[in-house]
JSON list of C-alpha atoms in Angstrom, two decimals:
[
{"chain": "F", "resi": 180, "resn": "GLN", "atom": "CA", "xyz": [91.79, -80.29, 41.22]},
{"chain": "F", "resi": 181, "resn": "VAL", "atom": "CA", "xyz": [90.77, -80.25, 37.55]},
{"chain": "F", "resi": 182, "resn": "GLN", "atom": "CA", "xyz": [88.31, -77.55, 36.70]},
{"chain": "F", "resi": 183, "resn": "VAL", "atom": "CA", "xyz": [86.80, -76.60, 33.33]},
{"chain": "F", "resi": 184, "resn": "VAL", "atom": "CA", "xyz": [84.89, -73.30, 33.22]},
{"chain": "F", "resi": 185, "resn": "GLN", "atom": "CA", "xyz": [83.04, -71.94, 30.22]},
{"chain": "F", "resi": 186, "resn": "SER", "atom": "CA", "xyz": [81.83, -68.52, 29.34]},
{"chain": "F", "resi": 187, "resn": "GLY", "atom": "CA", "xyz": [78.30, -67.29, 29.78]},
{"chain": "F", "resi": 188, "resn": "ALA", "atom": "CA", "xyz": [75.06, -67.69, 27.87]},
{"chain": "F", "resi": 189, "resn": "GLU", "atom": "CA", "xyz": [74.76, -66.09, 24.43]},
{"chain": "F", "resi": 190, "resn": "VAL", "atom": "CA", "xyz": [71.79, -64.91, 22.37]},
{"chain": "F", "resi": 191, "resn": "LYS", "atom": "CA", "xyz": [72.56, -64.47, 18.64]},
{"chain": "F", "resi": 192, "resn": "LYS", "atom": "CA", "xyz": [70.53, -63.58, 15.46]},
{"chain": "F", "resi": 193, "resn": "PRO", "atom": "CA", "xyz": [70.49, -65.99, 12.56]},
{"chain": "F", "resi": 194, "resn": "GLY", "atom": "CA", "xyz": [73.55, -65.49, 10.37]},
{"chain": "F", "resi": 195, "resn": "ALA", "atom": "CA", "xyz": [75.64, -64.29, 13.21]},
{"chain": "F", "resi": 196, "resn": "SER", "atom": "CA", "xyz": [78.77, -66.07, 14.80]},
{"chain": "F", "resi": 197, "resn": "VAL", "atom": "CA", "xyz": [79.27, -67.13, 18.43]},
{"chain": "F", "resi": 198, "resn": "LYS", "atom": "CA", "xyz": [82.53, -67.68, 20.15]},
{"chain": "F", "resi": 199, "resn": "VAL", "atom": "CA", "xyz": [82.51, -69.75, 23.43]},
{"chain": "F", "resi": 200, "resn": "SER", "atom": "CA", "xyz": [85.56, -70.03, 25.72]},
{"chain": "F", "resi": 201, "resn": "CYS", "atom": "CA", "xyz": [86.67, -72.92, 27.98]},
{"chain": "F", "resi": 202, "resn": "LYS", "atom": "CA", "xyz": [89.24, -72.28, 30.64]},
{"chain": "F", "resi": 203, "resn": "ALA", "atom": "CA", "xyz": [90.95, -75.27, 32.20]},
{"chain": "F", "resi": 204, "resn": "SER", "atom": "CA", "xyz": [92.97, -75.47, 35.27]},
{"chain": "F", "resi": 205, "resn": "GLY", "atom": "CA", "xyz": [94.42, -78.03, 37.75]},
{"chain": "F", "resi": 206, "resn": "TYR", "atom": "CA", "xyz": [96.38, -80.04, 35.12]},
{"chain": "F", "resi": 207, "resn": "SER", "atom": "CA", "xyz": [99.00, -79.70, 32.35]},
{"chain": "F", "resi": 208, "resn": "PHE", "atom": "CA", "xyz": [96.81, -77.88, 29.87]},
{"chain": "F", "resi": 209, "resn": "PRO", "atom": "CA", "xyz": [98.80, -78.79, 26.69]},
{"chain": "F", "resi": 210, "resn": "SER", "atom": "CA", "xyz": [98.79, -82.49, 27.46]},
{"chain": "F", "resi": 211, "resn": "TYR", "atom": "CA", "xyz": [95.08, -83.34, 27.00]},
{"chain": "F", "resi": 212, "resn": "TYR", "atom": "CA", "xyz": [92.79, -83.00, 24.06]},
{"chain": "F", "resi": 213, "resn": "ILE", "atom": "CA", "xyz": [89.68, -80.81, 24.63]},
{"chain": "F", "resi": 214, "resn": "HIS", "atom": "CA", "xyz": [86.43, -81.89, 22.88]},
{"chain": "F", "resi": 215, "resn": "TRP", "atom": "CA", "xyz": [83.39, -79.81, 22.07]},
{"chain": "F", "resi": 216, "resn": "VAL", "atom": "CA", "xyz": [79.95, -81.43, 22.35]},
{"chain": "F", "resi": 217, "resn": "ARG", "atom": "CA", "xyz": [76.59, -79.78, 21.93]},
{"chain": "F", "resi": 218, "resn": "GLN", "atom": "CA", "xyz": [73.18, -80.88, 23.17]},
{"chain": "F", "resi": 219, "resn": "ALA", "atom": "CA", "xyz": [69.94, -79.38, 21.60]},
{"chain": "F", "resi": 220, "resn": "PRO", "atom": "CA", "xyz": [66.94, -79.26, 23.96]},
{"chain": "F", "resi": 221, "resn": "GLY", "atom": "CA", "xyz": [65.50, -82.66, 24.64]},
{"chain": "F", "resi": 222, "resn": "GLN", "atom": "CA", "xyz": [68.17, -84.24, 22.36]},
{"chain": "F", "resi": 223, "resn": "GLY", "atom": "CA", "xyz": [71.28, -86.42, 23.01]},
{"chain": "F", "resi": 224, "resn": "PRO", "atom": "CA", "xyz": [74.88, -85.09, 22.84]},
{"chain": "F", "resi": 225, "resn": "GLU", "atom": "CA", "xyz": [76.45, -84.39, 19.47]},
{"chain": "F", "resi": 226, "resn": "TRP", "atom": "CA", "xyz": [80.23, -84.50, 19.01]},
{"chain": "F", "resi": 227, "resn": "MET", "atom": "CA", "xyz": [81.43, -81.37, 17.23]},
{"chain": "F", "resi": 228, "resn": "GLY", "atom": "CA", "xyz": [85.22, -81.80, 17.22]},
{"chain": "F", "resi": 229, "resn": "MET", "atom": "CA", "xyz": [88.43, -81.59, 19.24]},
{"chain": "F", "resi": 230, "resn": "ILE", "atom": "CA", "xyz": [91.59, -79.79, 19.59]},
{"chain": "F", "resi": 231, "resn": "ASP", "atom": "CA", "xyz": [95.12, -80.76, 20.68]},
{"chain": "F", "resi": 232, "resn": "PRO", "atom": "CA", "xyz": [96.11, -77.76, 22.72]},
{"chain": "F", "resi": 233, "resn": "ARG", "atom": "CA", "xyz": [99.89, -78.74, 22.57]},
{"chain": "F", "resi": 234, "resn": "VAL", "atom": "CA", "xyz": [100.12, -78.06, 18.85]},
{"chain": "F", "resi": 235, "resn": "GLY", "atom": "CA", "xyz": [96.69, -76.56, 17.96]},
{"chain": "F", "resi": 236, "resn": "SER", "atom": "CA", "xyz": [95.71, -79.21, 15.58]},
{"chain": "F", "resi": 237, "resn": "THR", "atom": "CA", "xyz": [91.98, -79.77, 15.13]},
{"chain": "F", "resi": 238, "resn": "SER", "atom": "CA", "xyz": [89.53, -82.36, 14.03]},
{"chain": "F", "resi": 239, "resn": "TYR", "atom": "CA", "xyz": [85.89, -81.44, 13.21]},
{"chain": "F", "resi": 240, "resn": "ALA", "atom": "CA", "xyz": [82.79, -83.58, 12.71]},
{"chain": "F", "resi": 241, "resn": "GLN", "atom": "CA", "xyz": [81.88, -83.47, 9.03]},
{"chain": "F", "resi": 242, "resn": "ARG", "atom": "CA", "xyz": [78.63, -81.73, 9.50]},
{"chain": "F", "resi": 243, "resn": "PHE", "atom": "CA", "xyz": [80.27, -78.77, 11.21]},
{"chain": "F", "resi": 244, "resn": "GLN", "atom": "CA", "xyz": [83.44, -78.69, 9.07]},
{"chain": "F", "resi": 245, "resn": "ALA", "atom": "CA", "xyz": [82.51, -75.57, 7.05]},
{"chain": "F", "resi": 246, "resn": "ARG", "atom": "CA", "xyz": [81.25, -73.49, 10.06]},
{"chain": "F", "resi": 247, "resn": "VAL", "atom": "CA", "xyz": [83.32, -74.33, 13.20]},
{"chain": "F", "resi": 248, "resn": "THR", "atom": "CA", "xyz": [86.70, -73.18, 14.27]},
{"chain": "F", "resi": 249, "resn": "MET", "atom": "CA", "xyz": [88.49, -74.38, 17.45]},
{"chain": "F", "resi": 250, "resn": "THR", "atom": "CA", "xyz": [91.53, -72.65, 18.79]},
{"chain": "F", "resi": 251, "resn": "GLY", "atom": "CA", "xyz": [93.63, -72.67, 21.85]},
{"chain": "F", "resi": 252, "resn": "ASP", "atom": "CA", "xyz": [95.77, -70.37, 23.88]},
{"chain": "F", "resi": 253, "resn": "THR", "atom": "CA", "xyz": [98.36, -72.17, 26.01]},
{"chain": "F", "resi": 254, "resn": "SER", "atom": "CA", "xyz": [99.29, -68.87, 27.88]},
{"chain": "F", "resi": 255, "resn": "THR", "atom": "CA", "xyz": [95.86, -68.68, 29.39]},
{"chain": "F", "resi": 256, "resn": "SER", "atom": "CA", "xyz": [94.92, -72.38, 29.34]},
{"chain": "F", "resi": 257, "resn": "THR", "atom": "CA", "xyz": [91.85, -71.55, 27.29]},
{"chain": "F", "resi": 258, "resn": "VAL", "atom": "CA", "xyz": [90.26, -73.07, 24.19]},
{"chain": "F", "resi": 259, "resn": "TYR", "atom": "CA", "xyz": [87.68, -71.31, 22.05]},
{"chain": "F", "resi": 260, "resn": "MET", "atom": "CA", "xyz": [85.04, -72.72, 19.77]},
{"chain": "F", "resi": 261, "resn": "GLU", "atom": "CA", "xyz": [83.52, -70.44, 17.13]},
{"chain": "F", "resi": 262, "resn": "LEU", "atom": "CA", "xyz": [80.44, -71.41, 15.19]},
{"chain": "F", "resi": 263, "resn": "SER", "atom": "CA", "xyz": [79.38, -69.17, 12.26]},
{"chain": "F", "resi": 264, "resn": "SER", "atom": "CA", "xyz": [76.33, -68.75, 10.04]},
{"chain": "F", "resi": 265, "resn": "LEU", "atom": "CA", "xyz": [74.11, -69.55, 12.98]},
{"chain": "F", "resi": 266, "resn": "ARG", "atom": "CA", "xyz": [70.53, -70.87, 12.38]},
{"chain": "F", "resi": 267, "resn": "SER", "atom": "CA", "xyz": [67.71, -71.62, 14.87]},
{"chain": "F", "resi": 268, "resn": "GLU", "atom": "CA", "xyz": [68.72, -75.26, 14.88]},
{"chain": "F", "resi": 269, "resn": "ASP", "atom": "CA", "xyz": [72.04, -74.34, 16.41]},
{"chain": "F", "resi": 270, "resn": "THR", "atom": "CA", "xyz": [70.18, -73.42, 19.66]},
{"chain": "F", "resi": 271, "resn": "ALA", "atom": "CA", "xyz": [71.70, -75.84, 22.20]},
{"chain": "F", "resi": 272, "resn": "MET", "atom": "CA", "xyz": [73.94, -76.19, 25.34]},
{"chain": "F", "resi": 273, "resn": "TYR", "atom": "CA", "xyz": [77.56, -76.30, 24.18]},
{"chain": "F", "resi": 274, "resn": "TYR", "atom": "CA", "xyz": [79.97, -78.16, 26.43]},
{"chain": "F", "resi": 275, "resn": "CYS", "atom": "CA", "xyz": [83.79, -78.50, 26.33]},
{"chain": "F", "resi": 276, "resn": "ALA", "atom": "CA", "xyz": [85.28, -81.55, 28.00]},
{"chain": "F", "resi": 277, "resn": "ARG", "atom": "CA", "xyz": [88.80, -82.84, 28.63]},
{"chain": "F", "resi": 278, "resn": "ALA", "atom": "CA", "xyz": [90.05, -86.17, 27.32]},
{"chain": "F", "resi": 279, "resn": "CYS", "atom": "CA", "xyz": [90.73, -88.58, 30.15]},
{"chain": "F", "resi": 280, "resn": "VAL", "atom": "CA", "xyz": [93.97, -89.98, 28.74]},
{"chain": "F", "resi": 281, "resn": "LYS", "atom": "CA", "xyz": [96.98, -87.77, 28.38]},
{"chain": "F", "resi": 282, "resn": "GLY", "atom": "CA", "xyz": [97.88, -87.24, 24.76]},
{"chain": "F", "resi": 283, "resn": "SER", "atom": "CA", "xyz": [95.00, -89.49, 23.44]},
{"chain": "F", "resi": 284, "resn": "SER", "atom": "CA", "xyz": [92.72, -88.55, 20.58]},
{"chain": "F", "resi": 285, "resn": "THR", "atom": "CA", "xyz": [90.74, -91.66, 21.02]},
{"chain": "F", "resi": 286, "resn": "SER", "atom": "CA", "xyz": [89.85, -91.68, 24.73]},
{"chain": "F", "resi": 287, "resn": "ALA", "atom": "CA", "xyz": [86.61, -90.67, 26.41]},
{"chain": "F", "resi": 288, "resn": "VAL", "atom": "CA", "xyz": [86.22, -87.44, 28.22]},
{"chain": "F", "resi": 289, "resn": "ASP", "atom": "CA", "xyz": [86.06, -87.02, 31.94]},
{"chain": "F", "resi": 290, "resn": "TYR", "atom": "CA", "xyz": [85.99, -83.43, 33.06]},
{"chain": "F", "resi": 291, "resn": "TRP", "atom": "CA", "xyz": [83.20, -81.38, 31.57]},
{"chain": "F", "resi": 292, "resn": "GLY", "atom": "CA", "xyz": [82.56, -77.66, 31.64]},
{"chain": "F", "resi": 293, "resn": "GLN", "atom": "CA", "xyz": [79.26, -76.38, 33.06]},
{"chain": "F", "resi": 294, "resn": "GLY", "atom": "CA", "xyz": [77.80, -75.77, 29.52]},
{"chain": "F", "resi": 295, "resn": "THR", "atom": "CA", "xyz": [77.04, -72.53, 27.61]},
{"chain": "F", "resi": 296, "resn": "LEU", "atom": "CA", "xyz": [73.56, -72.07, 26.36]},
{"chain": "F", "resi": 297, "resn": "VAL", "atom": "CA", "xyz": [73.55, -70.43, 22.89]},
{"chain": "F", "resi": 298, "resn": "THR", "atom": "CA", "xyz": [70.13, -69.29, 21.60]},
{"chain": "F", "resi": 299, "resn": "VAL", "atom": "CA", "xyz": [69.69, -68.38, 18.03]},
{"chain": "F", "resi": 300, "resn": "SER", "atom": "CA", "xyz": [66.52, -66.22, 17.51]},
{"chain": "F", "resi": 301, "resn": "SER", "atom": "CA", "xyz": [65.50, -63.34, 15.47]},
{"chain": "P", "resi": 270, "resn": "GLN", "atom": "CA", "xyz": [78.77, -90.37, 10.79]},
{"chain": "P", "resi": 271, "resn": "SER", "atom": "CA", "xyz": [75.41, -91.80, 12.16]},
{"chain": "P", "resi": 272, "resn": "ALA", "atom": "CA", "xyz": [74.52, -91.82, 15.78]},
{"chain": "P", "resi": 273, "resn": "LEU", "atom": "CA", "xyz": [74.92, -95.20, 17.47]},
{"chain": "P", "resi": 274, "resn": "THR", "atom": "CA", "xyz": [71.60, -96.87, 18.17]},
{"chain": "P", "resi": 275, "resn": "GLN", "atom": "CA", "xyz": [70.24, -97.27, 21.68]},
{"chain": "P", "resi": 276, "resn": "PRO", "atom": "CA", "xyz": [66.78, -98.29, 23.06]},
{"chain": "P", "resi": 277, "resn": "ARG", "atom": "CA", "xyz": [64.68, -95.27, 23.92]},
{"chain": "P", "resi": 278, "resn": "SER", "atom": "CA", "xyz": [64.00, -96.49, 27.46]},
{"chain": "P", "resi": 279, "resn": "VAL", "atom": "CA", "xyz": [64.56, -99.33, 29.86]},
{"chain": "P", "resi": 280, "resn": "SER", "atom": "CA", "xyz": [63.17, -99.80, 33.39]},
{"chain": "P", "resi": 281, "resn": "GLY", "atom": "CA", "xyz": [63.60, -101.94, 36.46]},
{"chain": "P", "resi": 282, "resn": "SER", "atom": "CA", "xyz": [62.71, -102.19, 40.10]},
{"chain": "P", "resi": 283, "resn": "PRO", "atom": "CA", "xyz": [65.26, -101.35, 42.89]},
{"chain": "P", "resi": 284, "resn": "GLY", "atom": "CA", "xyz": [67.82, -104.13, 43.19]},
{"chain": "P", "resi": 285, "resn": "GLN", "atom": "CA", "xyz": [67.17, -105.56, 39.77]},
{"chain": "P", "resi": 286, "resn": "SER", "atom": "CA", "xyz": [69.61, -105.37, 36.78]},
{"chain": "P", "resi": 287, "resn": "VAL", "atom": "CA", "xyz": [69.10, -103.56, 33.61]},
{"chain": "P", "resi": 288, "resn": "THR", "atom": "CA", "xyz": [71.18, -103.71, 30.43]},
{"chain": "P", "resi": 289, "resn": "ILE", "atom": "CA", "xyz": [71.37, -101.01, 27.78]},
{"chain": "P", "resi": 290, "resn": "SER", "atom": "CA", "xyz": [72.60, -101.82, 24.32]},
{"chain": "P", "resi": 291, "resn": "CYS", "atom": "CA", "xyz": [74.53, -99.59, 21.91]},
{"chain": "P", "resi": 292, "resn": "THR", "atom": "CA", "xyz": [74.71, -100.75, 18.27]},
{"chain": "P", "resi": 293, "resn": "GLY", "atom": "CA", "xyz": [77.16, -99.25, 15.85]},
{"chain": "P", "resi": 294, "resn": "THR", "atom": "CA", "xyz": [79.06, -100.57, 12.86]},
{"chain": "P", "resi": 295, "resn": "SER", "atom": "CA", "xyz": [82.23, -102.23, 11.84]},
{"chain": "P", "resi": 296, "resn": "ASN", "atom": "CA", "xyz": [83.84, -98.78, 11.59]},
{"chain": "P", "resi": 297, "resn": "ASP", "atom": "CA", "xyz": [83.25, -97.64, 15.14]},
{"chain": "P", "resi": 298, "resn": "VAL", "atom": "CA", "xyz": [82.07, -99.97, 17.97]},
{"chain": "P", "resi": 299, "resn": "GLY", "atom": "CA", "xyz": [83.10, -103.09, 16.11]},
{"chain": "P", "resi": 300, "resn": "LYS", "atom": "CA", "xyz": [86.49, -101.80, 15.16]},
{"chain": "P", "resi": 301, "resn": "TYR", "atom": "CA", "xyz": [87.68, -100.00, 18.36]},
{"chain": "P", "resi": 302, "resn": "ASN", "atom": "CA", "xyz": [87.79, -100.79, 22.02]},
{"chain": "P", "resi": 303, "resn": "TYR", "atom": "CA", "xyz": [87.12, -97.12, 22.72]},
{"chain": "P", "resi": 304, "resn": "VAL", "atom": "CA", "xyz": [83.46, -97.32, 23.84]},
{"chain": "P", "resi": 305, "resn": "SER", "atom": "CA", "xyz": [82.43, -95.19, 26.74]},
{"chain": "P", "resi": 306, "resn": "TRP", "atom": "CA", "xyz": [79.20, -94.59, 28.69]},
{"chain": "P", "resi": 307, "resn": "TYR", "atom": "CA", "xyz": [77.85, -91.38, 30.22]},
{"chain": "P", "resi": 308, "resn": "GLN", "atom": "CA", "xyz": [75.13, -90.79, 32.66]},
{"chain": "P", "resi": 309, "resn": "GLN", "atom": "CA", "xyz": [73.19, -87.58, 32.59]},
{"chain": "P", "resi": 310, "resn": "HIS", "atom": "CA", "xyz": [70.80, -86.19, 35.10]},
{"chain": "P", "resi": 311, "resn": "PRO", "atom": "CA", "xyz": [68.38, -83.46, 34.12]},
{"chain": "P", "resi": 312, "resn": "GLY", "atom": "CA", "xyz": [70.11, -80.00, 33.81]},
{"chain": "P", "resi": 313, "resn": "LYS", "atom": "CA", "xyz": [73.46, -81.53, 34.37]},
{"chain": "P", "resi": 314, "resn": "ALA", "atom": "CA", "xyz": [76.52, -82.32, 32.26]},
{"chain": "P", "resi": 315, "resn": "PRO", "atom": "CA", "xyz": [77.14, -85.85, 31.33]},
{"chain": "P", "resi": 316, "resn": "LYS", "atom": "CA", "xyz": [79.31, -87.95, 33.68]},
{"chain": "P", "resi": 317, "resn": "LEU", "atom": "CA", "xyz": [81.76, -90.60, 32.51]},
{"chain": "P", "resi": 318, "resn": "MET", "atom": "CA", "xyz": [80.73, -94.02, 33.90]},
{"chain": "P", "resi": 319, "resn": "ILE", "atom": "CA", "xyz": [82.61, -96.43, 31.65]},
{"chain": "P", "resi": 320, "resn": "ASN", "atom": "CA", "xyz": [85.56, -95.98, 29.26]},
{"chain": "P", "resi": 321, "resn": "ASP", "atom": "CA", "xyz": [87.43, -98.35, 26.99]},
{"chain": "P", "resi": 322, "resn": "VAL", "atom": "CA", "xyz": [84.49, -100.70, 26.95]},
{"chain": "P", "resi": 323, "resn": "ASN", "atom": "CA", "xyz": [84.78, -101.92, 30.55]},
{"chain": "P", "resi": 324, "resn": "GLU", "atom": "CA", "xyz": [86.94, -99.66, 32.54]},
{"chain": "P", "resi": 325, "resn": "ARG", "atom": "CA", "xyz": [85.29, -97.82, 35.53]},
{"chain": "P", "resi": 326, "resn": "PRO", "atom": "CA", "xyz": [86.83, -94.51, 36.44]},
{"chain": "P", "resi": 327, "resn": "SER", "atom": "CA", "xyz": [87.61, -93.80, 40.06]},
{"chain": "P", "resi": 328, "resn": "GLY", "atom": "CA", "xyz": [84.45, -93.25, 42.06]},
{"chain": "P", "resi": 329, "resn": "VAL", "atom": "CA", "xyz": [81.94, -94.96, 39.82]},
{"chain": "P", "resi": 330, "resn": "PRO", "atom": "CA", "xyz": [80.14, -97.81, 41.75]},
{"chain": "P", "resi": 331, "resn": "ASP", "atom": "CA", "xyz": [81.09, -101.37, 40.69]},
{"chain": "P", "resi": 332, "resn": "ARG", "atom": "CA", "xyz": [77.36, -102.08, 40.01]},
{"chain": "P", "resi": 333, "resn": "PHE", "atom": "CA", "xyz": [78.10, -100.36, 36.57]},
{"chain": "P", "resi": 334, "resn": "SER", "atom": "CA", "xyz": [79.75, -102.63, 34.05]},
{"chain": "P", "resi": 335, "resn": "GLY", "atom": "CA", "xyz": [80.42, -102.60, 30.31]},
{"chain": "P", "resi": 336, "resn": "SER", "atom": "CA", "xyz": [81.03, -105.18, 27.64]},
{"chain": "P", "resi": 337, "resn": "LYS", "atom": "CA", "xyz": [81.11, -105.45, 23.85]},
{"chain": "P", "resi": 338, "resn": "SER", "atom": "CA", "xyz": [80.45, -108.13, 21.26]},
{"chain": "P", "resi": 339, "resn": "GLY", "atom": "CA", "xyz": [80.86, -107.36, 17.56]},
{"chain": "P", "resi": 340, "resn": "ASN", "atom": "CA", "xyz": [79.19, -104.12, 16.69]},
{"chain": "P", "resi": 341, "resn": "THR", "atom": "CA", "xyz": [77.24, -103.83, 19.89]},
{"chain": "P", "resi": 342, "resn": "ALA", "atom": "CA", "xyz": [78.34, -102.63, 23.27]},
{"chain": "P", "resi": 343, "resn": "SER", "atom": "CA", "xyz": [76.35, -102.90, 26.52]},
{"chain": "P", "resi": 344, "resn": "LEU", "atom": "CA", "xyz": [76.05, -101.19, 29.88]},
{"chain": "P", "resi": 345, "resn": "THR", "atom": "CA", "xyz": [74.68, -103.25, 32.75]},
{"chain": "P", "resi": 346, "resn": "ILE", "atom": "CA", "xyz": [73.54, -101.67, 35.95]},
{"chain": "P", "resi": 347, "resn": "SER", "atom": "CA", "xyz": [73.28, -104.34, 38.69]},
{"chain": "P", "resi": 348, "resn": "GLY", "atom": "CA", "xyz": [71.44, -103.72, 41.98]},
{"chain": "P", "resi": 349, "resn": "LEU", "atom": "CA", "xyz": [69.39, -100.79, 40.51]},
{"chain": "P", "resi": 350, "resn": "GLN", "atom": "CA", "xyz": [69.12, -97.76, 42.83]},
{"chain": "P", "resi": 351, "resn": "ALA", "atom": "CA", "xyz": [66.79, -94.80, 42.75]},
{"chain": "P", "resi": 352, "resn": "GLU", "atom": "CA", "xyz": [69.73, -92.46, 41.97]},
{"chain": "P", "resi": 353, "resn": "ASP", "atom": "CA", "xyz": [70.52, -94.44, 38.75]},
{"chain": "P", "resi": 354, "resn": "GLU", "atom": "CA", "xyz": [67.45, -92.98, 37.11]},
{"chain": "P", "resi": 355, "resn": "ALA", "atom": "CA", "xyz": [68.93, -90.84, 34.38]},
{"chain": "P", "resi": 356, "resn": "ASP", "atom": "CA", "xyz": [69.62, -90.70, 30.71]},
{"chain": "P", "resi": 357, "resn": "TYR", "atom": "CA", "xyz": [72.57, -92.90, 29.50]},
{"chain": "P", "resi": 358, "resn": "TYR", "atom": "CA", "xyz": [74.57, -92.33, 26.31]},
{"chain": "P", "resi": 359, "resn": "CYS", "atom": "CA", "xyz": [77.26, -94.44, 24.73]},
{"chain": "P", "resi": 360, "resn": "SER", "atom": "CA", "xyz": [80.02, -92.99, 22.69]},
{"chain": "P", "resi": 361, "resn": "SER", "atom": "CA", "xyz": [82.68, -94.55, 20.45]},
{"chain": "P", "resi": 362, "resn": "TYR", "atom": "CA", "xyz": [85.85, -93.47, 18.73]},
{"chain": "P", "resi": 363, "resn": "ALA", "atom": "CA", "xyz": [84.99, -93.69, 14.99]},
{"chain": "P", "resi": 364, "resn": "GLY", "atom": "CA", "xyz": [88.31, -93.47, 13.31]},
{"chain": "P", "resi": 365, "resn": "THR", "atom": "CA", "xyz": [90.01, -90.54, 11.47]},
{"chain": "P", "resi": 366, "resn": "TYR", "atom": "CA", "xyz": [90.02, -88.42, 14.54]},
{"chain": "P", "resi": 367, "resn": "SER", "atom": "CA", "xyz": [86.34, -88.51, 15.09]},
{"chain": "P", "resi": 368, "resn": "HIS", "atom": "CA", "xyz": [83.87, -89.61, 17.79]},
{"chain": "P", "resi": 369, "resn": "VAL", "atom": "CA", "xyz": [80.18, -90.44, 17.88]},
{"chain": "P", "resi": 370, "resn": "PHE", "atom": "CA", "xyz": [77.45, -90.52, 20.56]},
{"chain": "P", "resi": 371, "resn": "GLY", "atom": "CA", "xyz": [74.51, -92.80, 20.90]},
{"chain": "P", "resi": 372, "resn": "THR", "atom": "CA", "xyz": [70.81, -91.81, 20.72]},
{"chain": "P", "resi": 373, "resn": "GLY", "atom": "CA", "xyz": [70.31, -92.12, 24.43]},
{"chain": "P", "resi": 374, "resn": "THR", "atom": "CA", "xyz": [68.43, -94.33, 26.78]},
{"chain": "P", "resi": 375, "resn": "LYS", "atom": "CA", "xyz": [66.18, -93.22, 29.66]},
{"chain": "P", "resi": 376, "resn": "VAL", "atom": "CA", "xyz": [66.49, -95.51, 32.64]},
{"chain": "P", "resi": 377, "resn": "THR", "atom": "CA", "xyz": [63.50, -95.50, 34.94]},
{"chain": "P", "resi": 378, "resn": "VAL", "atom": "CA", "xyz": [63.66, -97.00, 38.45]},
{"chain": "P", "resi": 379, "resn": "LEU", "atom": "CA", "xyz": [60.11, -98.30, 39.21]}
]
């Protein structure tokens, strides 16, 4: 069965970087885009970007373009999301999620990780 | 990319129908048939309920249905049940390899 498992909670100081991992199993890892979505406390989800694990190509939301890097490792079926220059407003739950259509960059996402809470505090 | 606009809350009694709107622009909802809807219970990850405007993934009850007209998509829950009380978010492909979520709607079962 499809599973998406993320790394554990992080506490970071302002200005630092955080790297969250997302390990997928139960399907052909290279064949499905992985998206990253964050959700600040009491707020709605915000799309951050996505990666095509097959070739490593990425697309980021404009507001994160300068600070986010998404990478993938097909040997371990894991994708990573690194966010730099953290500020208190980046405190949120960060989710990875798999696209529901093979090879599609336009489709919705169906399988979600459990979320990784990133807290930015001095 | 601005968030899609949803009503803050809707409510209904058990058995009734409720409809949630999701208004975007001619560059996202109006241009692509890639609108999806997610249900989120407190402390849980979102769950896909509708994709491609009106397609229900396996396991989603048929009382959930989606539609679109122009720049506005809608999610209708027919025969409202207690377990449908949750937050609902729409999402759309927005071109140039980007996606956008809605502002969210809290559904209350009276």
